[in-house]
Protein backbone atom coordinates (compact mmCIF):
# COMPACT_ATOMS: atom_id res chain seq x y z
CA UNK A 1 0.00 0.02 -0.02
CA UNK A 2 0.93 3.66 -0.35
CA UNK A 3 -0.29 6.70 1.53
CA UNK A 4 -0.41 10.02 -0.32
CA UNK A 5 -0.36 13.58 1.06
CA UNK A 6 -0.71 16.59 -1.33
CA UNK A 7 0.42 20.10 -0.73
CA UNK A 8 1.04 23.38 -2.58
CA UNK A 9 -2.58 24.35 -3.45
CA UNK A 10 -3.86 27.99 -3.04
CA UNK A 11 -5.28 30.99 -4.63
CA UNK A 12 -3.62 32.35 -7.75
CA UNK A 13 -4.48 34.93 -10.40
CA UNK A 14 -5.24 33.88 -13.98
CA UNK A 15 -1.93 33.47 -15.85
CA UNK A 16 -0.03 32.57 -12.62
CA UNK A 17 1.76 29.36 -11.68
CA UNK A 18 1.64 26.92 -8.80
CA UNK A 19 3.54 23.75 -7.97
CA UNK A 20 1.75 20.85 -6.39
CA UNK A 21 3.57 18.18 -4.45
CA UNK A 22 2.51 14.76 -3.32
CA UNK A 23 4.55 12.98 -0.67
CA UNK A 24 4.14 9.13 -0.41
CA UNK A 25 4.87 6.75 2.43
CA UNK A 26 5.51 3.06 1.98
CA UNK A 27 8.34 1.03 0.66
CA UNK A 28 7.02 0.41 -2.81
CA UNK A 29 6.55 3.93 -4.28
CA UNK A 30 8.52 3.14 -7.39
CA UNK A 31 6.11 0.24 -8.19
CA UNK A 32 3.22 2.66 -8.78
CA UNK A 33 2.12 4.81 -11.67
CA UNK A 34 1.11 8.20 -10.41
CA UNK A 35 -1.41 10.65 -11.52
CA UNK A 36 -3.07 14.00 -10.79
CA UNK A 37 -6.79 14.01 -11.05
CA UNK A 38 -8.99 17.03 -10.28
CA UNK A 39 -12.65 17.78 -9.43
CA UNK A 40 -14.11 21.13 -10.09
CA UNK A 41 -17.16 22.49 -8.40
CA UNK A 42 -20.16 20.64 -9.62
CA UNK A 43 -18.05 18.37 -11.91
CA UNK A 44 -16.95 14.79 -12.05
CA UNK A 45 -13.37 13.83 -11.44
CA UNK A 46 -11.19 14.59 -14.40
CA UNK A 47 -7.84 12.99 -15.39
CA UNK A 48 -5.15 15.68 -15.52
CA UNK A 49 -1.72 13.95 -15.93
CA UNK A 50 -0.03 10.64 -15.27
CA UNK A 51 3.50 9.41 -15.08
CA UNK A 52 4.81 5.78 -15.32
CA UNK A 53 7.03 4.05 -12.71
CA UNK A 54 10.42 5.20 -14.11
CA UNK A 55 9.15 8.74 -14.96
CA UNK A 56 10.06 8.18 -18.57
CA UNK A 57 6.47 8.37 -19.94
CA UNK A 58 3.88 10.94 -19.21
CA UNK A 59 0.30 11.64 -20.45
CA UNK A 60 -1.74 14.82 -20.22
CA UNK A 61 -5.35 15.76 -20.64
CA UNK A 62 -5.77 17.98 -23.76
CA UNK A 63 -7.01 20.70 -21.48
CA UNK A 64 -3.64 21.03 -19.73
CA UNK A 65 -1.20 19.99 -22.38
CA UNK A 66 1.64 22.53 -22.77
CA UNK A 67 0.75 24.23 -19.55
CA UNK A 68 1.16 21.52 -16.86
CA UNK A 69 4.17 19.21 -16.19
CA UNK A 70 4.14 16.11 -14.08
CA UNK A 71 7.31 14.73 -12.69
CA UNK A 72 8.48 12.29 -9.98
CA UNK A 73 11.41 11.71 -7.66
CA UNK A 74 11.48 8.06 -6.60
CA UNK A 75 14.32 8.58 -4.18
CA UNK A 76 12.29 11.17 -2.34
CA UNK A 77 8.85 9.34 -2.92
CA UNK A 78 7.35 12.46 -4.19
CA UNK A 79 5.33 13.43 -7.35
CA UNK A 80 4.93 17.00 -8.61
CA UNK A 81 2.59 18.98 -10.87
CA UNK A 82 4.02 22.18 -12.15
CA UNK A 83 1.03 24.35 -13.35
CA UNK A 84 1.53 27.46 -15.35
CA UNK A 85 -0.69 29.79 -17.43
CA UNK A 86 -3.51 28.85 -15.09
CA UNK A 87 -7.03 29.60 -16.08
CA UNK A 88 -10.18 30.03 -13.94
CA UNK A 89 -11.39 26.76 -15.37
CA UNK A 90 -8.42 25.00 -13.68
CA UNK A 91 -10.07 25.77 -10.34
CA UNK A 92 -10.63 22.31 -8.52
CA UNK A 93 -9.58 20.03 -5.75
CA UNK A 94 -6.44 18.30 -7.09
CA UNK A 95 -5.89 14.70 -6.02
CA UNK A 96 -2.69 12.74 -6.21
CA UNK A 97 -3.30 9.03 -6.98
CA UNK A 98 -1.44 5.80 -7.37
CA UNK A 99 -2.07 2.59 -9.19
CA UNK A 100 -0.15 -0.43 -10.34
CA UNK A 101 -1.85 0.14 -13.72
CA UNK A 102 -0.60 3.12 -15.79
CA UNK A 103 -3.89 4.62 -17.03
CA UNK A 104 -5.33 7.94 -18.30
CA UNK A 105 -8.69 7.38 -16.58
CA UNK A 106 -9.47 8.46 -12.96
CA UNK A 107 -9.49 4.85 -12.00
CA UNK A 108 -6.71 4.82 -9.54
CA UNK A 109 -6.43 2.63 -6.42
CA UNK A 110 -4.90 4.96 -3.81
CA UNK A 111 -5.80 8.61 -3.23
CA UNK A 112 -4.64 11.53 -1.24
CA UNK A 113 -6.98 13.91 0.57
CA UNK A 114 -6.75 16.59 -2.13
CA UNK A 115 -5.52 20.14 -2.24
CA UNK A 116 -7.65 23.11 -3.39
CA UNK A 117 -6.50 25.25 -6.31
CA UNK A 118 -8.37 28.39 -7.05
CA UNK A 119 -7.70 30.57 -9.99
CA UNK A 120 -9.21 34.01 -10.02
CA UNK A 121 -9.98 35.96 -13.19
């Protein structure tokens, strides 16, 4: 199992940047693919970005491609989401998630508690 704790959310103006972090506990962090998934107000959970075990392969939702970057540090058991050129429609609770399966759907096995990102216009 893996436990996940997100940090780095907050309030930012449109066009600004934020960096989310997700710290994991457990011995098998490098066994898991990791993802960021968000849920905006009144919306369903939406896949944002995913990274495979080694960090060599990443996938992004079309809505964030070119603006967001996912990365991981297996030695520090941490995954990051660098967000730039933020838009009001990026406002959501952002969840870090882990799974044995590398997928671009929100179907992940382990979840953090989420961190709020609010982008003002």
